[in-house]
């Protein structure tokens, strides 16, 4: 960081240097410095194109490219330094390049503006971030499948209104989260594609008189070239797409997190987390808390906020660059960092947790099997509404007498409806109930096996690339 005050790169028409308080609100370098690798990559593509097109001499372009590569390795070694006077990452890179290669660095910005440059940097960042989140999500999905395979026979109650409803297989439950994640995967893939159109060549907003070739820079970066220079510097749809994908994934993670908070409570006591993924209390020695799952529940808030923040920044903004757009970066960084932190902890936390299958199965029995009685009557021609009423009466009588459904004799059952005399008792067990399901996508072992097959196929197809 330099000692004496430098004048900003746009300082030509100004009689004074910027006030410190202004400099502080204006500068993005404290947070956008992490875009440096993308900024440098974009500048290398731009410099090569300037050389190709004869806008710069080949030798000049060569010097710029080698200098930029040196800046890149300084950054990678953690030796890239900046000061608030650099204003933003674009300026900092150019300043360092000039220190390394001299005044030829002043030619790099020919046919370019920070407006298309920053949009490009963000595209590249979002594309990489989407890819990294996709890889992390696939890991979590693989862990769900592993646990589902290991816990093939474990059952638990499915809930509605958080009241025990019907028994389901634990793999069915885990796969429900898997399929939600598979849709997140699609959203992340779509966001990755959306980040694939390079804005480079838009310059400030209307293009440039220099005979640049945006197709060339785009190709070097593995992107498609811009269609409209004004749109290219104005739009942040690709970032919104990524933030939306993060927000929905965050909501999914929060729902999974909430279930684990419940499951690991003493009231449910369905599961215990590995010690390596739990924390204790500073005062109550007995405590073992599911902090990571609580954080998953909590982080959904900021992910929704991040999406909202950028939507509101963009709302009503006229086309062209406005400094408001500088506010796009922190929500994006925050969302990506939050999602990656969660995806890094989730797979192993799932794999190492233990279930109390006995307790879960017990909770899945009892009145949670009442629908079996109604379905049995309906299958014998009793209108379902009528069957529902009859079984409701049975439940009420059992509750009055302190009995379970399973304790009723065939004669007692028949006293409520003649057809119930032949009711097969095994349907009043969680296992009998899940095996009795036959509809597509149900919790039956056959359906769950089929789902597992599809899930494995999806993972294979997505990881074999
Ligand atoms: N730091 C700015 C940003 O993050 C870079 C673009 C500046 N462009 C401008 N016309 N002032 O958006």
Short mmCIF file of C-alpha atoms and ligand atoms in Angstrom, two decimals:
data_model
loop_
_atom_site.label_atom_id
_atom_site.label_comp_id
_atom_site.label_asym_id
_atom_site.label_seq_id
_atom_site.Cartn_x
_atom_site.Cartn_y
_atom_site.Cartn_z
CA UNK A 1 0.00 0.00 0.00
CA UNK A 2 1.43 3.31 -1.08
CA UNK A 3 2.14 6.19 1.27
CA UNK A 4 1.57 9.36 -0.77
CA UNK A 5 -1.88 10.17 -2.09
CA UNK A 6 -2.40 9.09 -5.71
CA UNK A 7 -4.94 10.84 -7.86
CA UNK A 8 -7.74 8.58 -9.14
CA UNK A 9 -7.53 7.21 -12.69
CA UNK A 10 -10.45 9.44 -13.64
CA UNK A 11 -8.90 12.49 -11.93
CA UNK A 12 -8.07 14.55 -15.06
CA UNK A 13 -10.95 17.01 -14.81
CA UNK A 14 -10.85 17.41 -11.02
CA UNK A 15 -9.12 20.19 -9.10
CA UNK A 16 -9.10 18.34 -5.77
CA UNK A 17 -8.48 14.80 -4.62
CA UNK A 18 -11.45 12.93 -3.19
CA UNK A 19 -12.47 13.49 0.44
CA UNK A 20 -11.65 10.52 2.64
CA UNK A 21 -15.26 9.85 3.64
CA UNK A 22 -16.25 9.92 -0.02
CA UNK A 23 -13.41 7.61 -0.91
CA UNK A 24 -14.60 5.13 1.72
CA UNK A 25 -18.16 4.87 0.47
CA UNK A 26 -17.06 4.94 -3.17
CA UNK A 27 -14.42 2.23 -3.02
CA UNK A 28 -15.28 -1.39 -3.68
CA UNK A 29 -11.74 -2.72 -3.39
CA UNK A 30 -12.18 -4.00 0.19
CA UNK A 31 -14.72 -6.56 -1.08
CA UNK A 32 -14.21 -6.83 -4.83
CA UNK A 33 -10.52 -7.74 -4.55
CA UNK A 34 -11.64 -11.36 -4.60
CA UNK A 35 -12.64 -10.82 -8.22
CA UNK A 36 -8.99 -10.27 -9.12
CA UNK A 37 -8.43 -13.68 -10.79
CA UNK A 38 -11.49 -13.12 -12.98
CA UNK A 39 -10.52 -9.53 -13.72
CA UNK A 40 -7.05 -10.64 -14.79
CA UNK A 41 -8.37 -13.49 -16.92
CA UNK A 42 -10.71 -11.05 -18.68
CA UNK A 43 -7.89 -8.56 -19.20
CA UNK A 44 -5.65 -11.24 -20.68
CA UNK A 45 -8.37 -12.14 -23.18
CA UNK A 46 -8.88 -8.46 -23.96
CA UNK A 47 -5.14 -7.79 -24.42
CA UNK A 48 -4.75 -10.79 -26.74
CA UNK A 49 -7.69 -9.61 -28.82
CA UNK A 50 -6.21 -6.08 -29.06
CA UNK A 51 -3.02 -7.66 -30.40
CA UNK A 52 -4.86 -10.00 -32.81
CA UNK A 53 -6.84 -7.09 -34.24
CA UNK A 54 -3.81 -4.85 -34.66
CA UNK A 55 -5.21 -2.28 -32.22
CA UNK A 56 -2.00 -2.76 -30.23
CA UNK A 57 1.33 -4.02 -31.58
CA UNK A 58 1.77 -7.74 -31.07
CA UNK A 59 4.76 -7.03 -28.80
CA UNK A 60 2.75 -4.62 -26.69
CA UNK A 61 -0.01 -7.18 -26.28
CA UNK A 62 2.58 -9.81 -25.35
CA UNK A 63 4.06 -7.57 -22.66
CA UNK A 64 0.58 -6.91 -21.23
CA UNK A 65 -0.31 -10.60 -21.16
CA UNK A 66 2.95 -11.58 -19.45
CA UNK A 67 2.56 -8.74 -16.97
CA UNK A 68 -1.01 -9.78 -16.19
CA UNK A 69 0.14 -13.37 -15.66
CA UNK A 70 2.66 -12.05 -13.16
CA UNK A 71 -0.08 -10.11 -11.33
CA UNK A 72 -2.12 -13.33 -11.27
CA UNK A 73 0.67 -15.29 -9.65
CA UNK A 74 1.24 -12.51 -7.13
CA UNK A 75 -2.44 -12.74 -6.26
CA UNK A 76 -2.27 -16.52 -5.97
CA UNK A 77 0.74 -16.27 -3.67
CA UNK A 78 -1.18 -13.82 -1.50
CA UNK A 79 1.26 -11.06 -2.38
CA UNK A 80 -1.13 -8.77 -4.20
CA UNK A 81 -1.54 -5.62 -2.14
CA UNK A 82 -4.03 -2.79 -2.51
CA UNK A 83 -5.05 0.43 -0.84
CA UNK A 84 -8.32 2.32 -0.61
CA UNK A 85 -6.95 4.71 -3.23
CA UNK A 86 -7.12 1.90 -5.76
CA UNK A 87 -10.92 2.34 -5.58
CA UNK A 88 -11.71 -1.02 -7.11
CA UNK A 89 -10.13 -4.25 -8.26
CA UNK A 90 -9.96 -3.16 -11.89
CA UNK A 91 -7.90 -0.13 -10.99
CA UNK A 92 -5.73 -2.07 -8.57
CA UNK A 93 -4.82 -4.66 -11.20
CA UNK A 94 -4.05 -1.99 -13.78
CA UNK A 95 -1.95 -0.05 -11.26
CA UNK A 96 0.07 -3.15 -10.40
CA UNK A 97 0.45 -4.01 -14.09
CA UNK A 98 1.88 -0.57 -14.73
CA UNK A 99 4.34 -1.00 -11.87
CA UNK A 100 5.49 -4.25 -13.49
CA UNK A 101 5.53 -3.44 -17.22
CA UNK A 102 5.58 0.35 -17.37
CA UNK A 103 3.46 2.77 -19.37
CA UNK A 104 2.35 0.24 -21.98
CA UNK A 105 -0.15 -0.76 -19.25
CA UNK A 106 -1.97 2.51 -20.00
CA UNK A 107 -3.05 0.99 -23.35
CA UNK A 108 -4.86 -2.00 -21.86
CA UNK A 109 -8.11 -0.12 -21.41
CA UNK A 110 -8.45 0.67 -25.14
CA UNK A 111 -11.94 -0.26 -26.34
CA UNK A 112 -13.08 -1.19 -22.86
CA UNK A 113 -14.74 0.40 -19.86
CA UNK A 114 -14.95 -0.62 -16.23
CA UNK A 115 -18.66 -1.05 -16.97
CA UNK A 116 -18.26 -4.01 -19.29
CA UNK A 117 -15.20 -5.14 -17.32
CA UNK A 118 -17.01 -5.42 -13.98
CA UNK A 119 -19.97 -7.14 -15.61
CA UNK A 120 -17.59 -9.67 -17.15
CA UNK A 121 -15.80 -10.29 -13.84
CA UNK A 122 -19.10 -10.99 -12.16
CA UNK A 123 -20.21 -13.34 -14.93
CA UNK A 124 -17.00 -15.33 -14.52
CA UNK A 125 -17.36 -15.39 -10.74
CA UNK A 126 -20.99 -16.54 -10.91
CA UNK A 127 -20.16 -19.24 -13.42
CA UNK A 128 -17.42 -20.67 -11.18
CA UNK A 129 -19.53 -20.30 -8.05
CA UNK A 130 -22.44 -22.15 -9.68
CA UNK A 131 -20.08 -24.95 -10.67
CA UNK A 132 -18.66 -25.21 -7.16
CA UNK A 133 -22.11 -25.25 -5.58
CA UNK A 134 -23.22 -27.90 -8.05
CA UNK A 135 -20.32 -30.11 -6.99
CA UNK A 136 -21.09 -29.53 -3.32
CA UNK A 137 -24.77 -30.25 -3.80
CA UNK A 138 -24.02 -33.51 -5.61
CA UNK A 139 -21.95 -34.55 -2.58
CA UNK A 140 -24.88 -33.89 -0.27
CA UNK A 141 -27.21 -35.79 -2.59
CA UNK A 142 -24.80 -38.73 -2.67
CA UNK A 143 -24.79 -38.76 1.14
CA UNK A 144 -28.60 -38.84 1.24
CA UNK A 145 -28.57 -41.86 -1.08
CA UNK A 146 -25.91 -43.61 1.00
CA UNK A 147 -27.87 -43.18 4.22
CA UNK A 148 -31.08 -44.21 2.45
CA UNK A 149 -29.41 -47.43 1.32
CA UNK A 150 -28.02 -48.13 4.77
CA UNK A 151 -31.38 -47.49 6.47
CA UNK A 152 -33.50 -49.43 4.01
CA UNK A 153 -35.85 -50.90 6.62
CA UNK A 154 -36.03 -47.99 9.04
CA UNK A 155 -39.47 -46.44 9.36
CA UNK A 156 -40.80 -43.27 10.90
CA UNK A 157 -44.09 -41.44 10.97
CA UNK A 158 -44.77 -39.08 8.12
CA UNK A 159 -46.32 -35.91 9.54
CA UNK A 160 -49.03 -33.48 8.60
CA UNK A 161 -49.52 -30.49 10.89
CA UNK A 162 -46.56 -32.02 12.73
CA UNK A 163 -49.02 -34.68 13.96
CA UNK A 164 -48.23 -38.32 13.25
CA UNK A 165 -50.00 -39.16 10.01
CA UNK A 166 -48.85 -42.40 8.35
CA UNK A 167 -45.76 -44.58 8.51
CA UNK A 168 -43.15 -44.05 5.82
CA UNK A 169 -39.75 -45.55 5.11
CA UNK A 170 -36.82 -43.39 6.20
CA UNK A 171 -35.29 -43.75 2.70
CA UNK A 172 -38.52 -42.31 1.28
CA UNK A 173 -38.12 -39.30 3.54
CA UNK A 174 -34.44 -38.85 2.69
CA UNK A 175 -35.22 -39.18 -1.01
CA UNK A 176 -37.86 -36.47 -0.73
CA UNK A 177 -34.97 -34.14 0.14
CA UNK A 178 -32.92 -35.67 -2.67
CA UNK A 179 -35.55 -34.79 -5.28
CA UNK A 180 -35.83 -31.25 -3.91
CA UNK A 181 -32.05 -30.94 -4.26
CA UNK A 182 -32.24 -32.31 -7.81
CA UNK A 183 -34.41 -29.30 -8.70
CA UNK A 184 -31.86 -27.00 -7.01
CA UNK A 185 -29.28 -28.63 -9.21
CA UNK A 186 -31.29 -27.66 -12.29
CA UNK A 187 -31.59 -24.09 -11.05
CA UNK A 188 -27.85 -23.88 -10.42
CA UNK A 189 -27.15 -25.32 -13.86
CA UNK A 190 -29.46 -22.73 -15.39
CA UNK A 191 -27.64 -19.96 -13.47
CA UNK A 192 -24.31 -21.30 -14.73
CA UNK A 193 -25.61 -21.11 -18.31
CA UNK A 194 -26.98 -17.62 -17.75
CA UNK A 195 -23.51 -16.45 -16.72
CA UNK A 196 -22.15 -17.62 -20.06
CA UNK A 197 -22.70 -14.49 -22.15
CA UNK A 198 -19.76 -12.11 -22.15
CA UNK A 199 -20.53 -8.38 -21.88
CA UNK A 200 -17.01 -7.47 -23.02
CA UNK A 201 -17.09 -5.15 -26.02
CA UNK A 202 -19.93 -3.02 -24.68
CA UNK A 203 -17.34 -0.50 -23.41
CA UNK A 204 -19.12 2.25 -21.44
CA UNK A 205 -22.56 1.43 -22.91
CA UNK A 206 -22.65 2.04 -26.65
CA UNK A 207 -19.69 0.09 -28.01
CA UNK A 208 -16.44 1.57 -29.29
CA UNK A 209 -14.93 2.92 -32.52
CA UNK A 210 -11.96 0.56 -32.12
CA UNK A 211 -12.18 -2.51 -34.32
CA UNK A 212 -12.43 -4.94 -31.42
CA UNK A 213 -13.76 -8.49 -31.75
CA UNK A 214 -16.04 -9.41 -28.83
CA UNK A 215 -16.45 -12.87 -30.37
CA UNK A 216 -12.75 -13.49 -29.89
CA UNK A 217 -12.65 -12.52 -26.22
CA UNK A 218 -15.86 -14.42 -25.54
CA UNK A 219 -14.48 -17.56 -27.20
CA UNK A 220 -11.26 -17.39 -25.21
CA UNK A 221 -13.34 -17.27 -22.04
CA UNK A 222 -15.65 -20.09 -23.15
CA UNK A 223 -18.60 -17.72 -23.51
CA UNK A 224 -21.02 -16.32 -26.07
CA UNK A 225 -20.52 -12.68 -27.12
CA UNK A 226 -22.91 -9.85 -26.20
CA UNK A 227 -26.01 -9.02 -28.23
CA UNK A 228 -26.60 -5.42 -27.14
CA UNK A 229 -24.01 -3.18 -25.51
CA UNK A 230 -26.54 -1.24 -23.44
CA UNK A 231 -28.17 -4.39 -22.10
CA UNK A 232 -24.76 -5.93 -21.49
CA UNK A 233 -23.64 -3.26 -18.99
CA UNK A 234 -27.07 -2.84 -17.40
CA UNK A 235 -28.36 -6.31 -16.68
CA UNK A 236 -27.62 -8.49 -13.68
CA UNK A 237 -30.17 -11.21 -14.49
CA UNK A 238 -27.49 -13.89 -14.33
CA UNK A 239 -26.72 -12.80 -10.77
CA UNK A 240 -30.40 -12.83 -9.85
CA UNK A 241 -30.68 -16.34 -11.28
CA UNK A 242 -27.82 -17.46 -9.08
CA UNK A 243 -29.24 -15.71 -6.00
CA UNK A 244 -32.65 -17.25 -6.63
CA UNK A 245 -31.11 -20.71 -6.93
CA UNK A 246 -29.25 -20.06 -3.64
CA UNK A 247 -32.37 -18.79 -1.90
CA UNK A 248 -34.47 -21.81 -2.85
CA UNK A 249 -31.64 -24.17 -1.94
CA UNK A 250 -31.35 -22.28 1.34
CA UNK A 251 -35.05 -22.78 2.01
CA UNK A 252 -34.66 -26.50 1.31
CA UNK A 253 -31.67 -26.72 3.62
CA UNK A 254 -33.62 -24.88 6.32
CA UNK A 255 -36.44 -27.42 6.15
CA UNK A 256 -34.02 -30.31 6.35
CA UNK A 257 -32.24 -28.53 9.19
CA UNK A 258 -35.47 -28.03 11.12
CA UNK A 259 -36.30 -31.73 10.86
CA UNK A 260 -32.93 -32.67 12.28
CA UNK A 261 -33.37 -30.17 15.10
CA UNK A 262 -36.64 -31.98 15.91
CA UNK A 263 -35.28 -35.50 15.38
CA UNK A 264 -32.33 -34.91 17.69
CA UNK A 265 -34.47 -33.37 20.45
CA UNK A 266 -35.19 -35.53 23.49
CA UNK A 267 -38.89 -35.27 22.65
CA UNK A 268 -38.43 -37.03 19.31
CA UNK A 269 -35.13 -38.79 20.01
CA UNK A 270 -35.10 -40.31 16.53
CA UNK A 271 -31.46 -39.55 15.82
CA UNK A 272 -28.17 -38.45 17.34
CA UNK A 273 -25.49 -36.45 15.65
CA UNK A 274 -21.87 -37.41 15.75
CA UNK A 275 -19.96 -35.51 18.43
CA UNK A 276 -17.83 -33.95 15.72
CA UNK A 277 -20.94 -32.17 14.40
CA UNK A 278 -22.46 -31.03 17.69
CA UNK A 279 -21.65 -28.38 20.21
CA UNK A 280 -22.14 -28.00 23.93
CA UNK A 281 -23.32 -25.35 26.34
CA UNK A 282 -21.07 -23.10 28.39
CA UNK A 283 -23.24 -23.61 31.47
CA UNK A 284 -25.21 -26.88 31.09
CA UNK A 285 -22.74 -29.75 30.96
CA UNK A 286 -25.27 -32.25 29.59
CA UNK A 287 -26.12 -30.28 26.45
CA UNK A 288 -25.44 -31.54 22.94
CA UNK A 289 -26.80 -29.06 20.43
CA UNK A 290 -27.46 -29.38 16.68
CA UNK A 291 -25.94 -25.96 15.88
CA UNK A 292 -25.04 -26.71 12.29
CA UNK A 293 -28.65 -27.63 11.48
CA UNK A 294 -29.91 -24.57 13.33
CA UNK A 295 -27.55 -22.46 11.25
CA UNK A 296 -28.96 -24.07 8.11
CA UNK A 297 -32.39 -23.06 9.30
CA UNK A 298 -31.13 -19.57 10.06
CA UNK A 299 -29.04 -18.91 6.97
CA UNK A 300 -32.11 -19.17 4.75
CA UNK A 301 -32.93 -15.72 6.09
CA UNK A 302 -29.85 -14.07 4.70
CA UNK A 303 -30.08 -15.99 1.42
CA UNK A 304 -33.60 -14.69 0.86
CA UNK A 305 -32.29 -11.28 1.91
CA UNK A 306 -29.43 -11.44 -0.59
CA UNK A 307 -31.84 -12.13 -3.46
CA UNK A 308 -34.14 -9.40 -2.24
CA UNK A 309 -31.27 -6.94 -1.88
CA UNK A 310 -30.22 -7.24 -5.51
CA UNK A 311 -33.80 -7.21 -6.80
CA UNK A 312 -34.38 -3.94 -4.98
CA UNK A 313 -31.10 -2.44 -6.21
CA UNK A 314 -32.13 -3.21 -9.79
CA UNK A 315 -35.73 -2.10 -9.50
CA UNK A 316 -36.28 1.17 -11.32
CA UNK A 317 -32.63 1.56 -12.31
CA UNK A 318 -32.33 3.26 -15.71
CA UNK A 319 -30.38 1.41 -18.39
CA UNK A 320 -26.65 2.11 -18.47
CA UNK A 321 -24.25 1.88 -15.56
CA UNK A 322 -25.23 3.47 -12.26
CA UNK A 323 -23.07 3.20 -9.19
CA UNK A 324 -25.94 1.39 -7.45
CA UNK A 325 -24.73 -1.64 -9.40
CA UNK A 326 -21.66 -1.78 -7.19
CA UNK A 327 -24.06 -3.05 -4.52
CA UNK A 328 -24.49 -6.27 -6.51
CA UNK A 329 -21.31 -7.90 -5.24
CA UNK A 330 -21.69 -8.35 -1.50
CA UNK A 331 -25.06 -10.15 -1.66
CA UNK A 332 -23.62 -12.50 -4.26
CA UNK A 333 -20.48 -13.21 -2.26
CA UNK A 334 -22.51 -13.68 0.91
CA UNK A 335 -24.95 -16.09 -0.73
CA UNK A 336 -22.23 -18.16 -2.37
CA UNK A 337 -20.13 -18.31 0.80
CA UNK A 338 -23.14 -19.29 2.92
CA UNK A 339 -24.29 -22.02 0.57
CA UNK A 340 -20.79 -23.46 0.19
CA UNK A 341 -20.26 -23.49 3.97
CA UNK A 342 -23.48 -25.47 4.42
CA UNK A 343 -22.74 -27.87 1.59
CA UNK A 344 -19.29 -28.55 3.02
CA UNK A 345 -20.64 -29.66 6.38
CA UNK A 346 -23.81 -31.47 5.36
CA UNK A 347 -22.64 -34.71 3.67
CA UNK A 348 -20.45 -36.00 6.50
CA UNK A 349 -22.93 -34.80 9.12
CA UNK A 350 -25.61 -36.93 7.42
CA UNK A 351 -23.36 -39.95 7.04
CA UNK A 352 -22.18 -39.99 10.65
CA UNK A 353 -25.57 -39.49 12.34
CA UNK A 354 -27.21 -42.49 14.03
CA UNK A 355 -30.90 -43.38 14.08
CA UNK A 356 -32.92 -45.03 16.86
CA UNK A 357 -34.88 -47.32 14.54
CA UNK A 358 -36.87 -48.90 17.39
CA UNK A 359 -38.15 -45.60 18.68
CA UNK A 360 -38.92 -44.33 15.19
CA UNK A 361 -40.87 -47.48 14.35
CA UNK A 362 -42.85 -47.24 17.57
CA UNK A 363 -43.80 -43.68 16.75
CA UNK A 364 -44.88 -44.84 13.29
CA UNK A 365 -47.41 -47.32 14.75
CA UNK A 366 -50.55 -46.80 16.79
CA UNK A 367 -53.23 -44.54 15.39
CA UNK A 368 -50.92 -43.60 12.51
CA UNK A 369 -52.34 -46.78 10.92
CA UNK A 370 -56.00 -45.78 11.04
CA UNK A 371 -56.05 -44.92 7.33
CA UNK A 372 -55.38 -48.62 6.61
CA UNK A 373 -58.76 -49.53 8.10
CA UNK A 374 -60.53 -46.89 6.00
CA UNK A 375 -58.70 -47.91 2.82
CA UNK A 376 -59.62 -51.55 3.48
CA UNK A 377 -63.32 -50.69 3.71
CA UNK A 378 -63.14 -48.47 0.62
CA UNK A 379 -61.52 -51.34 -1.32
CA UNK A 380 -64.57 -53.43 -0.37
CA UNK A 381 -66.99 -50.98 -1.87
CA UNK A 382 -67.75 -48.81 1.15
CA UNK A 383 -67.77 -45.16 -0.01
CA UNK A 384 -64.56 -43.61 1.34
CA UNK A 385 -66.36 -40.84 3.23
CA UNK A 386 -68.46 -43.50 5.00
CA UNK A 387 -65.36 -45.61 5.73
CA UNK A 388 -63.61 -42.52 7.13
CA UNK A 389 -66.54 -41.89 9.48
CA UNK A 390 -66.62 -45.50 10.69
CA UNK A 391 -62.88 -45.56 11.43
CA UNK A 392 -63.12 -42.16 13.12
CA UNK A 393 -65.63 -43.82 15.48
CA UNK A 394 -63.21 -46.68 16.13
CA UNK A 395 -60.43 -44.25 17.03
CA UNK A 396 -62.72 -42.35 19.38
CA UNK A 397 -63.80 -45.57 21.13
CA UNK A 398 -60.19 -46.74 21.47
CA UNK A 399 -59.20 -43.42 22.99
CA UNK A 400 -62.10 -43.57 25.44
CA UNK A 401 -61.12 -47.09 26.53
CA UNK A 402 -57.38 -46.43 26.52
CA UNK A 403 -56.83 -49.09 23.85
CA UNK A 404 -54.75 -49.15 20.70
CA UNK A 405 -56.17 -50.13 17.30
CA UNK A 406 -53.95 -53.18 17.39
CA UNK A 407 -55.60 -54.46 20.57
CA UNK A 408 -59.06 -54.73 19.03
CA UNK A 409 -60.22 -58.29 18.28
CA UNK A 410 -61.68 -59.17 14.86
CA UNK A 411 -65.10 -59.40 16.54
CA UNK A 412 -64.79 -55.93 17.99
CA UNK A 413 -63.70 -54.58 14.61
CA UNK A 414 -66.64 -56.33 12.94
CA UNK A 415 -68.99 -54.64 15.40
CA UNK A 416 -68.12 -51.30 13.76
CA UNK A 417 -68.49 -52.64 10.21
CA UNK A 418 -69.10 -56.24 9.14
CA UNK A 419 -66.41 -56.10 6.44
CA UNK A 420 -63.75 -55.34 9.08
CA UNK A 421 -64.13 -58.90 10.43
CA UNK A 422 -61.68 -59.98 7.71
CA UNK A 423 -59.23 -57.15 8.21
CA UNK A 424 -55.67 -58.57 7.94
CA UNK A 425 -53.95 -57.60 11.20
CA UNK A 426 -50.49 -57.11 9.69
CA UNK A 427 -51.78 -53.93 8.01
CA UNK A 428 -51.88 -52.41 11.46
CA UNK A 429 -48.07 -52.55 11.63
CA UNK A 430 -45.82 -49.87 10.07
CA UNK A 431 -44.16 -52.48 7.85
CA UNK A 432 -47.49 -53.93 6.67
CA UNK A 433 -48.74 -50.44 5.94
CA UNK A 434 -45.81 -49.29 3.80
CA UNK A 435 -45.81 -52.62 1.95
CA UNK A 436 -49.50 -52.19 1.28
CA UNK A 437 -48.89 -49.02 -0.76
CA UNK A 438 -48.81 -49.58 -4.50
CA UNK A 439 -49.14 -46.19 -6.17
CA UNK A 440 -46.40 -44.55 -8.18
CA UNK A 441 -43.90 -42.59 -6.09
CA UNK A 442 -45.29 -44.03 -2.84
CA UNK A 443 -43.37 -45.09 0.24
CA UNK A 444 -43.67 -48.79 -0.67
CA UNK A 445 -40.35 -50.68 -0.69
CA UNK A 446 -40.75 -51.25 -4.44
CA UNK A 447 -41.26 -47.57 -5.15
CA UNK A 448 -38.38 -46.61 -2.85
CA UNK A 449 -36.12 -49.12 -4.61
CA UNK A 450 -37.12 -47.61 -7.92
CA UNK A 451 -36.42 -44.10 -6.64
CA UNK A 452 -33.02 -45.19 -5.37
CA UNK A 453 -32.23 -46.55 -8.82
CA UNK A 454 -33.17 -43.26 -10.45
CA UNK A 455 -31.26 -41.27 -7.85
CA UNK A 456 -28.09 -43.31 -8.40
CA UNK A 457 -28.51 -42.88 -12.15
CA UNK A 458 -28.80 -39.12 -11.80
CA UNK A 459 -25.70 -38.94 -9.62
CA UNK A 460 -23.77 -41.09 -12.04
CA UNK A 461 -24.79 -38.99 -15.01
CA UNK A 462 -23.91 -35.73 -13.21
CA UNK A 463 -20.59 -36.86 -11.79
CA UNK A 464 -19.29 -38.70 -14.85
CA UNK A 465 -18.32 -35.56 -16.74
N1 LIG B 1 -16.41 -0.66 -8.75
C1 LIG B 1 -17.39 -0.53 -9.79
C2 LIG B 1 -18.49 -1.54 -9.54
O1 LIG B 1 -18.29 -2.38 -8.74
C3 LIG B 1 -16.77 -0.78 -11.11
C4 LIG B 1 -17.43 -0.07 -12.24
C5 LIG B 1 -17.19 1.38 -12.17
N2 LIG B 1 -17.77 2.04 -13.29
C6 LIG B 1 -18.03 3.37 -13.26
N3 LIG B 1 -18.56 3.89 -14.30
N4 LIG B 1 -17.76 4.11 -12.21
O2 LIG B 1 -19.54 -1.51 -10.12
#
